[in-house]
PDB file of C-alpha atoms and ligand atoms in Angstrom:
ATOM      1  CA  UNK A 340      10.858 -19.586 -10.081  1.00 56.00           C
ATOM      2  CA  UNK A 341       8.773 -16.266 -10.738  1.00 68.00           C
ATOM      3  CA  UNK A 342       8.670 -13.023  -9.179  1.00 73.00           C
ATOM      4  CA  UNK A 343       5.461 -13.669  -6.549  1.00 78.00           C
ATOM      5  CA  UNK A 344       3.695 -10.156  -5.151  1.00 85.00           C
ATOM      6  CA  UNK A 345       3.070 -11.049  -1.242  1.00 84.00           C
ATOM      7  CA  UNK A 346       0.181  -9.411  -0.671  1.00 88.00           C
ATOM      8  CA  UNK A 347      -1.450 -10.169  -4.153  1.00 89.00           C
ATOM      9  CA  UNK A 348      -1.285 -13.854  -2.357  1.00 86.00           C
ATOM     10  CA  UNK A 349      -1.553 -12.691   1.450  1.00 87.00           C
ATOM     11  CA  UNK A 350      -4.590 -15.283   1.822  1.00 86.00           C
ATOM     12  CA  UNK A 351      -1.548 -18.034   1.019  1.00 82.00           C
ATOM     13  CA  UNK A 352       1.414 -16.339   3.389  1.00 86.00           C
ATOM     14  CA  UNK A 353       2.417 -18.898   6.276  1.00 89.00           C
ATOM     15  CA  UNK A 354       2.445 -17.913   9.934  1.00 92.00           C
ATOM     16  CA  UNK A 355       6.110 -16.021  10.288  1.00 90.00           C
ATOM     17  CA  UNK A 356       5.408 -14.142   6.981  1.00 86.00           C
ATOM     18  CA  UNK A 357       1.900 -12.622   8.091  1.00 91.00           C
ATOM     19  CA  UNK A 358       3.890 -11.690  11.354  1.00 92.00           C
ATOM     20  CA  UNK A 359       6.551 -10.128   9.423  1.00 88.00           C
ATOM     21  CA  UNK A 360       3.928  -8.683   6.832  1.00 89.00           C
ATOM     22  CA  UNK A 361       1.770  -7.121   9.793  1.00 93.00           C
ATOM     23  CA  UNK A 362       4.882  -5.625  11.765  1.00 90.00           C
ATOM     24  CA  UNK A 363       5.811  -3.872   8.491  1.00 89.00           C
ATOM     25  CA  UNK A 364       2.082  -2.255   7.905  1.00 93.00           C
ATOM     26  CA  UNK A 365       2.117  -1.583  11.660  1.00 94.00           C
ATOM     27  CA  UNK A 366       5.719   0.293  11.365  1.00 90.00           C
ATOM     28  CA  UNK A 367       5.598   2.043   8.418  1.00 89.00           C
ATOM     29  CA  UNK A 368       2.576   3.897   9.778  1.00 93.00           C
ATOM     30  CA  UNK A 369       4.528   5.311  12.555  1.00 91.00           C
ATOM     31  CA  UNK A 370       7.307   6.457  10.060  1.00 89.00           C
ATOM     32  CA  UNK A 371       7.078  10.067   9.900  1.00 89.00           C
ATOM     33  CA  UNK A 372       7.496   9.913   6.314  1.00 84.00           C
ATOM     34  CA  UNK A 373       4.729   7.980   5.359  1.00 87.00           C
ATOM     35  CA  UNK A 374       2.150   8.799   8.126  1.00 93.00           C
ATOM     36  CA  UNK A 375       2.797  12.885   6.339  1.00 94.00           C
ATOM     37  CA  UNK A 376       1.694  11.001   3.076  1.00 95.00           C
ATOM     38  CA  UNK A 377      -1.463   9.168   4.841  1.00 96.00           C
ATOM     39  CA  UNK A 378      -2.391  12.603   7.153  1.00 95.00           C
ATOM     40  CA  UNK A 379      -2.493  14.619   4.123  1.00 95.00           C
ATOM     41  CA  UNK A 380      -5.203  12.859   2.420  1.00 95.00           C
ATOM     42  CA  UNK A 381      -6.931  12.026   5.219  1.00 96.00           C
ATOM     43  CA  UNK A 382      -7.341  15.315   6.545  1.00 94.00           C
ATOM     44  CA  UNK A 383      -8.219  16.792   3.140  1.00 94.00           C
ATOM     45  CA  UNK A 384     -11.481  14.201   2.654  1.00 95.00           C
ATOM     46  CA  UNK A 385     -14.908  16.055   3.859  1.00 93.00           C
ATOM     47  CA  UNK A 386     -16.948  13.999   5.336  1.00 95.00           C
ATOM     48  CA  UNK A 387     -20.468  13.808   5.145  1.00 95.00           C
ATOM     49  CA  UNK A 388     -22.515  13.895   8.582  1.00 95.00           C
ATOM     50  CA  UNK A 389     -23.193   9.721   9.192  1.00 96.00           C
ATOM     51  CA  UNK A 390     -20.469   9.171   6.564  1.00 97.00           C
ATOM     52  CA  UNK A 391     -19.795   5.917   5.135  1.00 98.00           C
ATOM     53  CA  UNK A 392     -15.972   4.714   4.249  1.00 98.00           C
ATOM     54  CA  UNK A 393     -14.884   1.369   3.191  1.00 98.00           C
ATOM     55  CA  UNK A 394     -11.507   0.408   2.490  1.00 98.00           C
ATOM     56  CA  UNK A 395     -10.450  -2.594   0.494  1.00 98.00           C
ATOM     57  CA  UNK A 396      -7.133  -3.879   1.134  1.00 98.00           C
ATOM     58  CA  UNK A 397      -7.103  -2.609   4.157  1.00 98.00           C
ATOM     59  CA  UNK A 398      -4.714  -4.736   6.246  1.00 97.00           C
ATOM     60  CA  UNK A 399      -4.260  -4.329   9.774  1.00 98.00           C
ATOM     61  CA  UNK A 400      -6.360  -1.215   9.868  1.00 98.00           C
ATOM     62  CA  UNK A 401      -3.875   1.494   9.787  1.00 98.00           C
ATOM     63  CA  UNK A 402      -6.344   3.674   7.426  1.00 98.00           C
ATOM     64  CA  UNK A 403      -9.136   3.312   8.895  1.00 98.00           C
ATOM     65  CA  UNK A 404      -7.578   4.324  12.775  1.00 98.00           C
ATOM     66  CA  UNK A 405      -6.146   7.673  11.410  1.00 97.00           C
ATOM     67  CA  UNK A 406      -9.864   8.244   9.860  1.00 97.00           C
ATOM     68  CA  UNK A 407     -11.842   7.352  13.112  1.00 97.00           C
ATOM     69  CA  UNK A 408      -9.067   9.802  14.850  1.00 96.00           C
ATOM     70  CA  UNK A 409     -10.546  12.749  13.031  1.00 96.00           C
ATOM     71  CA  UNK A 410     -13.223  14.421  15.200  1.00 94.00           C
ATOM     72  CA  UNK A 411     -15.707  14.885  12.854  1.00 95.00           C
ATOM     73  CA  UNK A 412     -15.947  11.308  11.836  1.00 96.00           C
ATOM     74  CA  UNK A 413     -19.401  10.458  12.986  1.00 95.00           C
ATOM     75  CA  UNK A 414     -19.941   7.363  10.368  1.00 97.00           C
ATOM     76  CA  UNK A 415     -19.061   3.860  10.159  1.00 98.00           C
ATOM     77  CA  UNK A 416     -15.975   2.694   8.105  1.00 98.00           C
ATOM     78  CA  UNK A 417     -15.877  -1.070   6.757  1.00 98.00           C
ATOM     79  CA  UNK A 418     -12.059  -2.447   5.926  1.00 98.00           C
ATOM     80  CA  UNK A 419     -12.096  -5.743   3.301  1.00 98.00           C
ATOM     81  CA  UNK A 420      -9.096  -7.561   3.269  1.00 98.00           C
ATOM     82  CA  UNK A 421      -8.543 -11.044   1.545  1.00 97.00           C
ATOM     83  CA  UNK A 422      -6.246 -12.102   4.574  1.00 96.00           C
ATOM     84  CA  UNK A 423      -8.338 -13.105   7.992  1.00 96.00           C
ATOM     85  CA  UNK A 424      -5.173 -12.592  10.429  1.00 96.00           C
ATOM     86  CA  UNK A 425      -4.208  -9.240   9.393  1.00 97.00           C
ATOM     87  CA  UNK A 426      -7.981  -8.448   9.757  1.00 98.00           C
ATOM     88  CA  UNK A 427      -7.910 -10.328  13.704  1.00 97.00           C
ATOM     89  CA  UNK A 428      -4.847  -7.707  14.000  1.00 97.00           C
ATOM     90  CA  UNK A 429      -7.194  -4.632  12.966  1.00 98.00           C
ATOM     91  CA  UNK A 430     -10.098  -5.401  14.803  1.00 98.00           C
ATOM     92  CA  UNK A 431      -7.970  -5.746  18.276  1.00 98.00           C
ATOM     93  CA  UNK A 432      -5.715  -2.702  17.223  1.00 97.00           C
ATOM     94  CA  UNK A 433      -9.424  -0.577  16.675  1.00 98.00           C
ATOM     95  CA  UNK A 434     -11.018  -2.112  19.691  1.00 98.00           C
ATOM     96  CA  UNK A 435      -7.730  -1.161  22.005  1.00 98.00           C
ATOM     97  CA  UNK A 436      -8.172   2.794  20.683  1.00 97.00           C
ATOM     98  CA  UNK A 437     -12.022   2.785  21.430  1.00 97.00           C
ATOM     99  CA  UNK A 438     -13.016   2.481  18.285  1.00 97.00           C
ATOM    100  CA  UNK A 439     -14.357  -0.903  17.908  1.00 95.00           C
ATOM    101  CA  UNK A 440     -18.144   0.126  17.408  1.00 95.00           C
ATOM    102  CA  UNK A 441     -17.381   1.916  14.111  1.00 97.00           C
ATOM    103  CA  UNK A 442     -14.679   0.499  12.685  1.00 98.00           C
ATOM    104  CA  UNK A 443     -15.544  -3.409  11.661  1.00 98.00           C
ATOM    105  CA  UNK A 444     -13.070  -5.544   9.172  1.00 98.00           C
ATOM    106  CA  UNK A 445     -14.907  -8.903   6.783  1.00 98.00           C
ATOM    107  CA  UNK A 446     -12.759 -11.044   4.442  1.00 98.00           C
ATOM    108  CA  UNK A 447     -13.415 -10.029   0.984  1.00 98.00           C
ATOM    109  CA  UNK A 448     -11.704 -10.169  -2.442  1.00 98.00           C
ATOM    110  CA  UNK A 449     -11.326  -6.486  -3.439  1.00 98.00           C
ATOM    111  CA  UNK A 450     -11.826  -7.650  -7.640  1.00 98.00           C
ATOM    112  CA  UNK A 451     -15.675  -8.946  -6.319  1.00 98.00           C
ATOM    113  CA  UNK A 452     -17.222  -7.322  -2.799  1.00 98.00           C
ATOM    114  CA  UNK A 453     -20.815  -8.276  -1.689  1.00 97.00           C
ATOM    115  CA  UNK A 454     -22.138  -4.674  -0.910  1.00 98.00           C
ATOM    116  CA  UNK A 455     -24.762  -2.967  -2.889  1.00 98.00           C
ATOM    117  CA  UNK A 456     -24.238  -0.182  -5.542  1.00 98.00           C
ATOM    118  CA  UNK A 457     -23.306   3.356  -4.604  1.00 98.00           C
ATOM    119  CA  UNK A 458     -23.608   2.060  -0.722  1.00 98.00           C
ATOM    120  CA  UNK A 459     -20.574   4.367   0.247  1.00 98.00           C
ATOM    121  CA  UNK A 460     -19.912   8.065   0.851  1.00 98.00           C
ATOM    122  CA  UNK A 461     -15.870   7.092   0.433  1.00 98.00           C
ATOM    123  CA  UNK A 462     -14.077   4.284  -0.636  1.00 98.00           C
ATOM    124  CA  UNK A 463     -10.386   4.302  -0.192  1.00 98.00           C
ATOM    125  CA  UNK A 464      -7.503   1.798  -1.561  1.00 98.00           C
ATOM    126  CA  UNK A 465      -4.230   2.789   0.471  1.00 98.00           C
ATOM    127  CA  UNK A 466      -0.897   0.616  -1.422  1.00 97.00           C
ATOM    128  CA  UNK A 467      -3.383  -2.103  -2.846  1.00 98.00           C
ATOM    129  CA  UNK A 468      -3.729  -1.444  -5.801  1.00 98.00           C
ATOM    130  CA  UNK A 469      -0.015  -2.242  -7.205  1.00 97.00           C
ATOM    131  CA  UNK A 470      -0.587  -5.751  -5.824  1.00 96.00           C
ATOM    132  CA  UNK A 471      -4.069  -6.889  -7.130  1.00 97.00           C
ATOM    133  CA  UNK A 472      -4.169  -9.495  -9.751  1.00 96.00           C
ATOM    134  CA  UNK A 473      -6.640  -6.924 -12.323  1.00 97.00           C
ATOM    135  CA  UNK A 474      -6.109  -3.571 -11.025  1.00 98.00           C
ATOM    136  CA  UNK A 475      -8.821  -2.167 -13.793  1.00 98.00           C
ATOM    137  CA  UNK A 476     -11.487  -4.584 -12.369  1.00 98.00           C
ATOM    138  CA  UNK A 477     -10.622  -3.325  -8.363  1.00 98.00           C
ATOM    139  CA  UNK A 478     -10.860   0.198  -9.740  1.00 98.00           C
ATOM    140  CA  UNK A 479     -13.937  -0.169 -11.516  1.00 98.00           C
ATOM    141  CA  UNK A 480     -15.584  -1.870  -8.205  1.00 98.00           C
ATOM    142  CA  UNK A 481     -14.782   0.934  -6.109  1.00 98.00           C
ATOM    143  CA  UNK A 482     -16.176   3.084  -8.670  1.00 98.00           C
ATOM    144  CA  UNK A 483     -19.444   1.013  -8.066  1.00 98.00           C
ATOM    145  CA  UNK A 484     -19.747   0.941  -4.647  1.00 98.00           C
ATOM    146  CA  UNK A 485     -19.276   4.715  -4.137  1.00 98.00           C
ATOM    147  CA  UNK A 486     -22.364   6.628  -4.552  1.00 98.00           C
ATOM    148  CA  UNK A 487     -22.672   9.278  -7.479  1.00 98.00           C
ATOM    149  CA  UNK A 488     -20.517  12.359  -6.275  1.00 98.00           C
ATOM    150  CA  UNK A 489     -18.900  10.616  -3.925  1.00 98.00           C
ATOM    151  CA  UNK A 490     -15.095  10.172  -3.659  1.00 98.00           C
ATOM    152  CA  UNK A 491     -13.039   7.244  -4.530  1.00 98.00           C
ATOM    153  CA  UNK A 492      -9.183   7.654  -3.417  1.00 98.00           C
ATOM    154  CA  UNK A 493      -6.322   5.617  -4.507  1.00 98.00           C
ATOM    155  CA  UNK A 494      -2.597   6.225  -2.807  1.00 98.00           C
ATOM    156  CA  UNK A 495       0.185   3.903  -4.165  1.00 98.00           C
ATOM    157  CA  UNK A 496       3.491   3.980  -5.006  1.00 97.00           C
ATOM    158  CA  UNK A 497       4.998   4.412  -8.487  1.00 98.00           C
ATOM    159  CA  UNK A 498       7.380   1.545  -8.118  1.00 96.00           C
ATOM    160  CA  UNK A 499       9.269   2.176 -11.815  1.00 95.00           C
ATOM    161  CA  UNK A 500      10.667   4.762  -9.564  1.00 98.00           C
ATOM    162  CA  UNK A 501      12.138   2.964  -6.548  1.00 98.00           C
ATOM    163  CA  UNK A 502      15.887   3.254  -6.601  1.00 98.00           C
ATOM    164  CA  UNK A 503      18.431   1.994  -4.004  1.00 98.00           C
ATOM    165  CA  UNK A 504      22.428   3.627  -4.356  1.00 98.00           C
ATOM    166  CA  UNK A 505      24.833   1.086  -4.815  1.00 98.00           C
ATOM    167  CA  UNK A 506      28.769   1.760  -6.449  1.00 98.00           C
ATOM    168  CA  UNK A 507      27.577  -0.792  -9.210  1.00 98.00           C
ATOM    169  CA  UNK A 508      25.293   0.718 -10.886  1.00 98.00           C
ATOM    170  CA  UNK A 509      23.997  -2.033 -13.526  1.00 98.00           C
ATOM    171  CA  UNK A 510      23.364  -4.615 -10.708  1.00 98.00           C
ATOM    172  CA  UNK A 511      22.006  -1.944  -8.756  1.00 98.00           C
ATOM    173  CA  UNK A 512      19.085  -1.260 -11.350  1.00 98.00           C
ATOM    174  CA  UNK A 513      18.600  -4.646 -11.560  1.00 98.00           C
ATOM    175  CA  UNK A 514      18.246  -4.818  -8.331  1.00 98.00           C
ATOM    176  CA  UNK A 515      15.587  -1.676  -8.165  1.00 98.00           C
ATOM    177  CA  UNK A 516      13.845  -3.938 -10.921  1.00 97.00           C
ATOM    178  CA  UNK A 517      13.430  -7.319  -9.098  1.00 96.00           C
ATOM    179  CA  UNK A 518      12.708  -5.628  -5.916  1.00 96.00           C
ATOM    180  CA  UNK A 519      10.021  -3.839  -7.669  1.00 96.00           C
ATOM    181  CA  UNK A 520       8.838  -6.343  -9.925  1.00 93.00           C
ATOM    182  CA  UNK A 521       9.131  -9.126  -7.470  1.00 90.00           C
ATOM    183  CA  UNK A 522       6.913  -7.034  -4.684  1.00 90.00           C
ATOM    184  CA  UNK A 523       4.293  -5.328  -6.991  1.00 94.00           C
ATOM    185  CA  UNK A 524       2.675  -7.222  -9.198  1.00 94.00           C
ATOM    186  CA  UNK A 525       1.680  -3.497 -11.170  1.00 96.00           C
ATOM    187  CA  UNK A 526       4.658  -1.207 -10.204  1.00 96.00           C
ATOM    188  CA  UNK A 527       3.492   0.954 -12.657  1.00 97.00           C
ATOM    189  CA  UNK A 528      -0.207   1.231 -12.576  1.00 98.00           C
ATOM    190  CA  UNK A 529      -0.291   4.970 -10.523  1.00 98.00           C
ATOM    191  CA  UNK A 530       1.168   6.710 -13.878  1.00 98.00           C
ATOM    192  CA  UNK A 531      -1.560   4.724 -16.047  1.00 97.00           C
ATOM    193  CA  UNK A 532      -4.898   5.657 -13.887  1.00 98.00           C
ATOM    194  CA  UNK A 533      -5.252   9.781 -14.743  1.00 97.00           C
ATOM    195  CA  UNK A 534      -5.769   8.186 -18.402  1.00 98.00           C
ATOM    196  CA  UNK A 535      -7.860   5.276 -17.368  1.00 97.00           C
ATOM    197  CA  UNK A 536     -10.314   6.804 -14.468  1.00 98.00           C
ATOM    198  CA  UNK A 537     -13.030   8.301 -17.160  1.00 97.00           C
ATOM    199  CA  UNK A 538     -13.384   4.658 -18.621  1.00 98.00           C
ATOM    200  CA  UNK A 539     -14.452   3.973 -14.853  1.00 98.00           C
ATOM    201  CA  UNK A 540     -17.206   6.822 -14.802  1.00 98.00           C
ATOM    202  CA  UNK A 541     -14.195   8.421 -12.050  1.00 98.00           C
ATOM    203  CA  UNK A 542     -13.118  11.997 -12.578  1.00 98.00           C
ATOM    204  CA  UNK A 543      -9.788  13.443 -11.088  1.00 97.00           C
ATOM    205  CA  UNK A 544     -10.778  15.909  -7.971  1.00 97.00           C
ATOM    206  CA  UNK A 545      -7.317  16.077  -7.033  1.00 97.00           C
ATOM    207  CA  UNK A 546      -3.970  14.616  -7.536  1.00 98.00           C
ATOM    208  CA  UNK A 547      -0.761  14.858  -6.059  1.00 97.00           C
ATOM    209  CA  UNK A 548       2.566  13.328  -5.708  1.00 97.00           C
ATOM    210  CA  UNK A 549       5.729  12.924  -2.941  1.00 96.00           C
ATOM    211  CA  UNK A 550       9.019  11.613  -3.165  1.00 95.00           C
ATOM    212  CA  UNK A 551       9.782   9.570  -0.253  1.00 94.00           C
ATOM    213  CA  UNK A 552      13.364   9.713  -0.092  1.00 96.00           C
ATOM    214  CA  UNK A 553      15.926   8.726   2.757  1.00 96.00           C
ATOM    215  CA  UNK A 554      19.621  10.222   2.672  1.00 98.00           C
ATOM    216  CA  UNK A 555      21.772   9.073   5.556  1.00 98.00           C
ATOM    217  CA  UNK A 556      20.056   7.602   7.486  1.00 95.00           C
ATOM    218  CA  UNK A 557      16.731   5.028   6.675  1.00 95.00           C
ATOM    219  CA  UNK A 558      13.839   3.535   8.316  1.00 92.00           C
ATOM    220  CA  UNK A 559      10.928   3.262   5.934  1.00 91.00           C
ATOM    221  CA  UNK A 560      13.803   1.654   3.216  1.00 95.00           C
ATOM    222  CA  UNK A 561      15.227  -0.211   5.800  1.00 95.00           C
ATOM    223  CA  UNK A 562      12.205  -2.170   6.717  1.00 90.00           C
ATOM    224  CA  UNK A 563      11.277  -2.363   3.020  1.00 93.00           C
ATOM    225  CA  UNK A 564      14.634  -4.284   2.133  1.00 96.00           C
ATOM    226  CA  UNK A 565      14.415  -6.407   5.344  1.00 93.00           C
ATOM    227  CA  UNK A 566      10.879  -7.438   4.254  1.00 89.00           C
ATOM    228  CA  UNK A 567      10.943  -7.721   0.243  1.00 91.00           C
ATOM    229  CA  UNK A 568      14.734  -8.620  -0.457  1.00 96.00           C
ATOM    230  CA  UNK A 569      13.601 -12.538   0.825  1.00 93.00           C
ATOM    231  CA  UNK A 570      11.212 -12.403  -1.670  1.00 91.00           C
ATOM    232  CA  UNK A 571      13.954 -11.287  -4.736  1.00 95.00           C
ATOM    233  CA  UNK A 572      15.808 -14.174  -3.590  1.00 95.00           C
ATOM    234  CA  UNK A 573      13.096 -16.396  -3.452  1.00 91.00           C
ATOM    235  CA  UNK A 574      12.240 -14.962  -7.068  1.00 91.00           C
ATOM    236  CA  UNK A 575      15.581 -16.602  -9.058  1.00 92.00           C
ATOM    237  CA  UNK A 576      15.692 -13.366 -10.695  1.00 93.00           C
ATOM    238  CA  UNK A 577      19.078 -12.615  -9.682  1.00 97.00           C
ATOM    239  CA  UNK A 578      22.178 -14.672  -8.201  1.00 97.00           C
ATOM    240  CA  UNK A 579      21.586 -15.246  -4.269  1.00 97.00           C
ATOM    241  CA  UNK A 580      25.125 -13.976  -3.451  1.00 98.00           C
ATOM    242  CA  UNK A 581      24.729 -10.603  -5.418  1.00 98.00           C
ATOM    243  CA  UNK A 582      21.339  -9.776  -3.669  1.00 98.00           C
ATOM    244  CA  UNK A 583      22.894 -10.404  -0.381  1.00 98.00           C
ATOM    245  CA  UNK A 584      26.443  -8.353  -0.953  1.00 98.00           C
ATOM    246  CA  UNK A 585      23.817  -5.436  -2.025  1.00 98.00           C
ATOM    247  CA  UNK A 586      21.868  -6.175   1.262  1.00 98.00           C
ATOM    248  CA  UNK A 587      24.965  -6.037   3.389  1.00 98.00           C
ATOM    249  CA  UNK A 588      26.175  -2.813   1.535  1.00 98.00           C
ATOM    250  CA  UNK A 589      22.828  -0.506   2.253  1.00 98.00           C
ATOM    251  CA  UNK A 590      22.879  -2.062   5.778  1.00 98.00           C
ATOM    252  CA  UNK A 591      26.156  -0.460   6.316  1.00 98.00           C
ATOM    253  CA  UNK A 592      25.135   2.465   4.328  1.00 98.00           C
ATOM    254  CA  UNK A 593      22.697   2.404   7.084  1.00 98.00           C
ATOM    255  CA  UNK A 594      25.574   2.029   9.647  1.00 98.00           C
ATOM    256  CA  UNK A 595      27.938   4.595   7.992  1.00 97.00           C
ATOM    257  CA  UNK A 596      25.642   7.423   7.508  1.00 98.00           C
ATOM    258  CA  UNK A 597      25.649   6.942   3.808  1.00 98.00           C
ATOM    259  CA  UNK A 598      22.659   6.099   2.300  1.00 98.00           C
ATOM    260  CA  UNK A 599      20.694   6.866  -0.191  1.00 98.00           C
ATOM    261  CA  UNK A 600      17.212   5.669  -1.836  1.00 98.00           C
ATOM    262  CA  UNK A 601      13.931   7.069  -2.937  1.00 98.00           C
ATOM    263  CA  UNK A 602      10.482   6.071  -4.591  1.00 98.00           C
ATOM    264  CA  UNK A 603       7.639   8.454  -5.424  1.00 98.00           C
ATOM    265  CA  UNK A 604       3.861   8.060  -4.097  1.00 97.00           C
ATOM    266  CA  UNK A 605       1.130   9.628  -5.715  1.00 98.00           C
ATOM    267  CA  UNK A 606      -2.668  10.750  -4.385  1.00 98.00           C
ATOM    268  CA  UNK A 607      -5.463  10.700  -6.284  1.00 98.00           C
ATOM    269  CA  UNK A 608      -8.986  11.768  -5.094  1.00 98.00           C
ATOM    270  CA  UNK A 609     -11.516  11.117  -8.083  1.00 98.00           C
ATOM    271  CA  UNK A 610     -15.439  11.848  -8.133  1.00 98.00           C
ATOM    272  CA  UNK A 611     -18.023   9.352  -9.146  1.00 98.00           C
ATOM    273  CA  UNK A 612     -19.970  10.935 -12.154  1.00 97.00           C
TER     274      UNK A 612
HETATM  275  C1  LIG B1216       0.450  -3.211   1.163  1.00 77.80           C
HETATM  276  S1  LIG B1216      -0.897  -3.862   2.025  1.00 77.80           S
HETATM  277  C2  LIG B1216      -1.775  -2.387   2.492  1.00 77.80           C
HETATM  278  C3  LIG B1216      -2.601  -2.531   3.738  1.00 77.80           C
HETATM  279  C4  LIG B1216      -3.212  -1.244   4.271  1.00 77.80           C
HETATM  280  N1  LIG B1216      -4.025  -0.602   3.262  1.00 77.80           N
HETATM  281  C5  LIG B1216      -2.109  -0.300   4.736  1.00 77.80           C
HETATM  282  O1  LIG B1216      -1.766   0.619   3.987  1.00 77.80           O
HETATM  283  O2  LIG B1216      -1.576  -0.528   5.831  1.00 77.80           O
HETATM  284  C6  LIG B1216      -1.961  -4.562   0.776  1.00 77.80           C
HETATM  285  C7  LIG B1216      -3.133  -5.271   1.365  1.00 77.80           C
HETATM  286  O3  LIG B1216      -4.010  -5.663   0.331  1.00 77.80           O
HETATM  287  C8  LIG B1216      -4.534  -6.947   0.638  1.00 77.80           C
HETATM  288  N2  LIG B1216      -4.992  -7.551  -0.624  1.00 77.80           N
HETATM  289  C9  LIG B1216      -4.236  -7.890  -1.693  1.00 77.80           C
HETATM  290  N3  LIG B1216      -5.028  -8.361  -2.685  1.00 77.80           N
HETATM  291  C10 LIG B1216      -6.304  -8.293  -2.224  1.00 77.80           C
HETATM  292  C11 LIG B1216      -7.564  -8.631  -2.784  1.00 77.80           C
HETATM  293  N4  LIG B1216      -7.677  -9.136  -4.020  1.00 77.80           N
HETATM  294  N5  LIG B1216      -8.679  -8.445  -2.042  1.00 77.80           N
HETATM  295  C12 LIG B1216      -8.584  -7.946  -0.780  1.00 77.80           C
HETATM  296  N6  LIG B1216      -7.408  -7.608  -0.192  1.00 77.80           N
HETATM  297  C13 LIG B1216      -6.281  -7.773  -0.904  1.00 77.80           C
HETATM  298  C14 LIG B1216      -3.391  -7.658   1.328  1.00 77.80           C
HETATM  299  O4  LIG B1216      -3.827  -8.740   2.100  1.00 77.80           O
HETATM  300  C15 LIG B1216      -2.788  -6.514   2.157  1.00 77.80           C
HETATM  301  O5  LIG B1216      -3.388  -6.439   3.406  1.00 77.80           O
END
């Protein structure tokens, strides 16, 4: 078996794992710690009178809300996503907080979108673009579809970085490796774009990074190993006993008070020449 990204294949998932898929997109965005890392861009983009967003990747909307939130959002915002239910799920979730008028969600492969050259004021990939099968070729549509001077914005993870404590420290790298590699299919993509965006006609407005790191106690790590360690396992990377004795250890790290684990995000705001 080989490592499989999830969402690189989220048009394949069956019905329990878009549940479980959604419920993750839908909970992380109420963790403090990542809804800091969303607010902060979101609040920093200026938006035109009218403006014009579109998201690819854009799952069950989460994006999108926090941008119709802002008052001065007087545009329309498109979200593409290559999996219909997750997109049902964003269209309710907008409709229920009022905002079904201006926020409207199509299928679409983010590598190939049906819109017309330099249609959009701001087009934004939120944690898609470690998964996509040619991240270059995503990039290099957004940079067409956003109109000159306007800004393309890419958040992601740098996922060479996650890192889980456990006593043994060999299998736990190992383990850091297969969740990362067997999740992302580009875990390290964020540290190659500054070099790659002028290729792409994209210059870097801004760029920042976080580390998102739970000691103690965890929430956003605990629902990422509930969700992803299945799909280590279902990799045959590593020995189905030792991925579970490591599961049961953070979970009573969890219990104990005595976890630890950490992965850093980076922003990066970048103006069409
Ligand atoms: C980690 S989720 C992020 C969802 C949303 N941006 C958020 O942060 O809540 C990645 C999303 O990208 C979508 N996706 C992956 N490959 C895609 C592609 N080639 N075209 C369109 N969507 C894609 C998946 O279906 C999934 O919804």
């Amino acid at each position: 078996m080989v490592a499989r990204d999830p969402h690189r294949f989220s048009n394949e998932l069956d019905e329990t794992a878009v549940e479980r898929i959604a419920a993750r997109l839908e909970s992380r965005a109420q963790d403090d710690v990542f809804a800091r890392l969303l607010d902060q861009y979101v609040a920093r983009l200026s938006l035109p009178p009218k403006a014009r967003v579109l998201e690819v990747g854009c799952g069950t909307g989460v994006v999108l809300r926090s941008l119709a939130r802002r008052s001065d959002f007087t545009g329309t915002a498109i979200g593409v996503d290559q999996c219909r239910p997750f997109l049902d799920i964003a269209s309710t979730l907008a409709q229920a907080e009022g905002f079904g008028d201006r926020l409207t969600f199509q299928v679409g492969d983010a590598h190939k979108l049906d819109f017309r050259s330099g249609s959009f004021d701001i087009v934004v990939a939120h944690t898609l673009i470690s998964h996509v099968t040619a991240p270059i070729a995503v990039m290099s549509e957004m940079a067409r579809l956003v109109r000159p001077g306007g800004i393309v914005v890419v958040f992601d993870g740098d996922y060479a970085s996650l890192t889980y404590a456990y006593p043994d420290h060999s299998f736990g790298q190992r383990m850091d490796a297969a969740l990362a590699n067997s999740t992302f299919n580009n875990p390290r993509i964020m540290r190659d774009l500054p070099r790659l965006l002028p290729g792409l006609d994209l210059e870097l407005d801004a760029a920042w990074g976080e580390a998102v790191v739970e000691i103690g106690q965890a929430s956003y790590f605990k629902s990422f190993a509930e969700t992803y360690v299945p799909y280590v396992k279902k990799s045959g990377m590593l020995p189905e006993q030792s991925i579970e004795a490591w599961h049961r250890e953070q979970r009573q790290a969890m219990d104990n008070g005595t976890f630890f684990a950490a992965c850093n995000y980076y922003t990066y705001l970048a103006r069409r020449v």
